[in-house]
Amino acid sequence: MAHPLIAWALALLQTLLFIASAPLLAGWIKCVRCVLQNRASPSVLQPYRDLGKLFRKKVVLAEEASWLFRSTPYIVLGTMILAAAVIPLVTVRLPTDAIADVIVLVGFLALGRFFLALAGLDIGTSFGGMGSSREMMVASLAEPAMLMAVFTLSMTASSTNLSTAMHYLLQSGLVLRPAFVFTAAGLMMVAIAETGRLPVDNPATHLELTMIHEGMILEYSGRHLALMEWASEIKLMIYAVLIADIFLPWGIATRFTAWALVMGVVAIGAKLALLVVLLAVIESGLAKMRLFRVPEFLNLAFLLCLLGLLSHIILEVGI
Amino acid sequence: MVAVGLYTQAIRMLAALVLFTSFALLAQTRMAALIRLFAWQGALLAVTTALVALVTHQPRLYLSALLTLGLKALLIPWFLNRLVIRLELQHETEDLRGNAMVLLGAAALTVFSYYVVMPIVELSTLVTRNVIAVSLAIVLLGMLLIIVRRKAVTQVVGFMCMENGLFFAAVVSTYGMPMVVELGVAFDVLVASILFGVFFLHLRDSIDSLDVDRLNRLREADE
């Protein structure tokens, strides 16, 4: 174990890297999607430029906006940064990992979502209200599935701490776990629903009658909108890193040497790039679902996660 | 967790996938896709049987695997498919209201079968003892499929699914039945599928539908 001060510095650096590279991931998704659809793609750095532009613009507030509406962007971004801090990105066993376990991580995401939904209702426009109610519907179905996936991981590793669980997975080597196959599929479906990607929500359009996320942030402008956009990019990154961490933990640094850390950065970069290509292929291949079919989609995700848990108990415990 | 061999891990993996196809059968509403899924279940079952044969050095299980592949993954699905095309049911879908509850019920049945099999697992020393619960679950899920669906073709698939589960149970709990019994069962299933075909044709001729709920109604009462 390294000096505590160095470890904290590393944890801070890792979190900064996490939130700074989130727009890059969003840009990379757009690029891959454009290539798949035979369109000329914007630069990978376009999300940074968008954020910069929005930060420079003036904030326009509705007359009825309360303090809740003004403070929500900061709360949402804050919860996302906290959540990002507890996920091992480059290395495991950092002091921030001990702050919160996976269940608290789900709680952070829920807290951000709660305030987002309140802000959607605050102004009183019909789109905001519809967006909030839909977001809560999706969340109420996606969260149990996500928790099932988390339980499967915790039961396998006998720990709810993400860092400890990853350490266990790395040490047990390459084991075929039927539970993880189902859980990976279920968690991916949850991630698609929670980050508002196709086929649940279309991230690329405003003013669609079925929009969910865009409906809630429709009234935001300028700095507030930039914070919201950034928070949703971090959320996408959180899910991507979580999937990469749990199901492909190899390559992450377990010691604090320079070489291991560089390898960790390269490994997570490669894993995320590949995952995003997979996501883009899924998104390009599917049409957006009708809103009333979303519960069926999430029901399947829940079933997959439940099957993962069951097959863990039946096939992997007590051998 | 004690380290187990790669083949044993693969058997567990495949057993989980067979269980998944059973769940998928319960969720699937289109006839053609249902039959394709059933064929996949047969194929996975055959691969699992071959792997069990490899791990336990039981050469006669290879024959069972071959029989399963030929009969349940190819011949019966092909026969059912032909029947569905002949009856013009390819695009038929079933109305599944409250299917979420059925799927949760299926999960509960899986837990139940695990609970029932637990004493056997504790006594057994076989490599595949963990899979016994899965095979019982497949039998129960096949039964559930017969109970919740109304179309005759789906019920036949449910029946075959139960048979798959029984065969799987035999393979993983005693390394297969005697060859004579196995051949007899395989022949029975084949004959059953042909009889079902005849039954479908007659059913459609007499009540103009394959919805077995309509068998409850007397013709006189309708008129």
CSV table of C-alpha atoms in Angstrom, one decimal, chain B residues 30-115:
chain,number,residue,atom,x,y,z
B,30,ARG,CA,-44.7,-16.1,-32.6
B,31,MET,CA,-45.1,-19.7,-33.8
B,32,ALA,CA,-42.2,-19.9,-36.1
B,33,ALA,CA,-39.8,-18.3,-33.6
B,34,LEU,CA,-41.2,-20.6,-30.9
B,35,ILE,CA,-40.3,-23.7,-32.9
B,36,ARG,CA,-36.8,-22.3,-33.7
B,37,LEU,CA,-36.2,-21.7,-30.0
B,38,PHE,CA,-37.3,-25.3,-29.3
B,39,ALA,CA,-34.8,-26.5,-31.9
B,40,TRP,CA,-32.1,-24.4,-30.2
B,41,GLN,CA,-32.9,-26.0,-26.9
B,42,GLY,CA,-32.5,-29.5,-28.4
B,43,ALA,CA,-29.2,-28.5,-29.9
B,44,LEU,CA,-27.9,-27.1,-26.6
B,45,LEU,CA,-29.1,-30.2,-24.9
B,46,ALA,CA,-27.2,-32.4,-27.3
B,47,VAL,CA,-24.0,-30.4,-26.8
B,48,THR,CA,-24.4,-30.6,-23.0
B,49,THR,CA,-24.9,-34.4,-23.3
B,50,ALA,CA,-21.8,-34.8,-25.4
B,51,LEU,CA,-19.8,-32.7,-22.9
B,52,VAL,CA,-21.1,-34.9,-20.0
B,53,ALA,CA,-20.0,-37.9,-22.0
B,54,LEU,CA,-16.6,-36.4,-22.4
B,55,VAL,CA,-16.2,-35.5,-18.8
B,56,THR,CA,-17.5,-38.8,-17.3
B,57,HIS,CA,-16.0,-41.1,-20.0
B,58,GLN,CA,-19.4,-42.6,-20.9
B,59,PRO,CA,-19.1,-43.4,-24.6
B,60,ARG,CA,-22.8,-44.4,-24.9
B,61,LEU,CA,-23.8,-40.9,-24.0
B,62,TYR,CA,-22.4,-39.8,-27.3
B,63,LEU,CA,-25.1,-41.9,-29.0
B,64,SER,CA,-27.7,-40.2,-26.8
B,65,ALA,CA,-26.3,-36.8,-27.8
B,66,LEU,CA,-26.5,-37.8,-31.5
B,67,LEU,CA,-30.1,-39.0,-31.1
B,68,THR,CA,-31.1,-35.8,-29.3
B,69,LEU,CA,-29.5,-33.7,-32.0
B,70,GLY,CA,-31.1,-35.6,-34.9
B,71,LEU,CA,-34.5,-35.9,-33.3
B,72,LYS,CA,-35.1,-32.8,-31.1
B,73,ALA,CA,-33.0,-30.3,-32.9
B,74,LEU,CA,-33.7,-31.2,-36.5
B,75,LEU,CA,-36.4,-33.7,-37.2
B,76,ILE,CA,-39.2,-32.7,-34.8
B,77,PRO,CA,-38.7,-28.9,-35.3
B,78,TRP,CA,-38.7,-29.5,-39.1
B,79,PHE,CA,-41.9,-31.5,-38.8
B,80,LEU,CA,-43.6,-29.0,-36.6
B,81,ASN,CA,-42.5,-26.2,-38.9
B,82,ARG,CA,-43.9,-28.0,-42.0
B,83,LEU,CA,-47.1,-28.5,-40.1
B,84,VAL,CA,-47.3,-24.8,-39.2
B,85,ILE,CA,-46.7,-23.8,-42.8
B,86,ARG,CA,-49.4,-26.2,-44.0
B,87,LEU,CA,-51.9,-24.8,-41.4
B,88,GLU,CA,-50.8,-21.3,-42.4
B,89,LEU,CA,-49.9,-20.4,-38.8
B,90,GLN,CA,-46.4,-18.9,-39.5
B,91,HIS,CA,-47.5,-15.4,-38.6
B,92,GLU,CA,-49.9,-16.4,-35.9
B,93,THR,CA,-49.2,-14.7,-32.5
B,94,GLU,CA,-50.7,-15.4,-29.2
B,95,ASP,CA,-52.2,-12.8,-27.0
B,96,LEU,CA,-50.1,-12.7,-23.8
B,97,ARG,CA,-51.7,-10.6,-21.2
B,98,GLY,CA,-50.0,-10.6,-17.8
B,99,ASN,CA,-47.0,-12.5,-19.2
B,100,ALA,CA,-44.8,-10.7,-16.7
B,101,MET,CA,-46.5,-12.6,-13.9
B,102,VAL,CA,-46.0,-15.9,-15.8
B,103,LEU,CA,-42.3,-15.2,-16.1
B,104,LEU,CA,-42.1,-14.4,-12.4
B,105,GLY,CA,-44.0,-17.6,-11.7
B,106,ALA,CA,-41.4,-19.4,-13.8
B,107,ALA,CA,-38.6,-17.9,-11.7
B,108,ALA,CA,-40.5,-19.1,-8.6
B,109,LEU,CA,-40.8,-22.6,-10.1
B,110,THR,CA,-37.0,-22.6,-10.6
B,111,VAL,CA,-36.5,-21.7,-7.0
B,112,PHE,CA,-38.9,-24.4,-6.0
B,113,SER,CA,-37.1,-27.0,-8.0
B,114,TYR,CA,-33.8,-26.0,-6.4
B,115,TYR,CA,-35.4,-26.4,-3.0
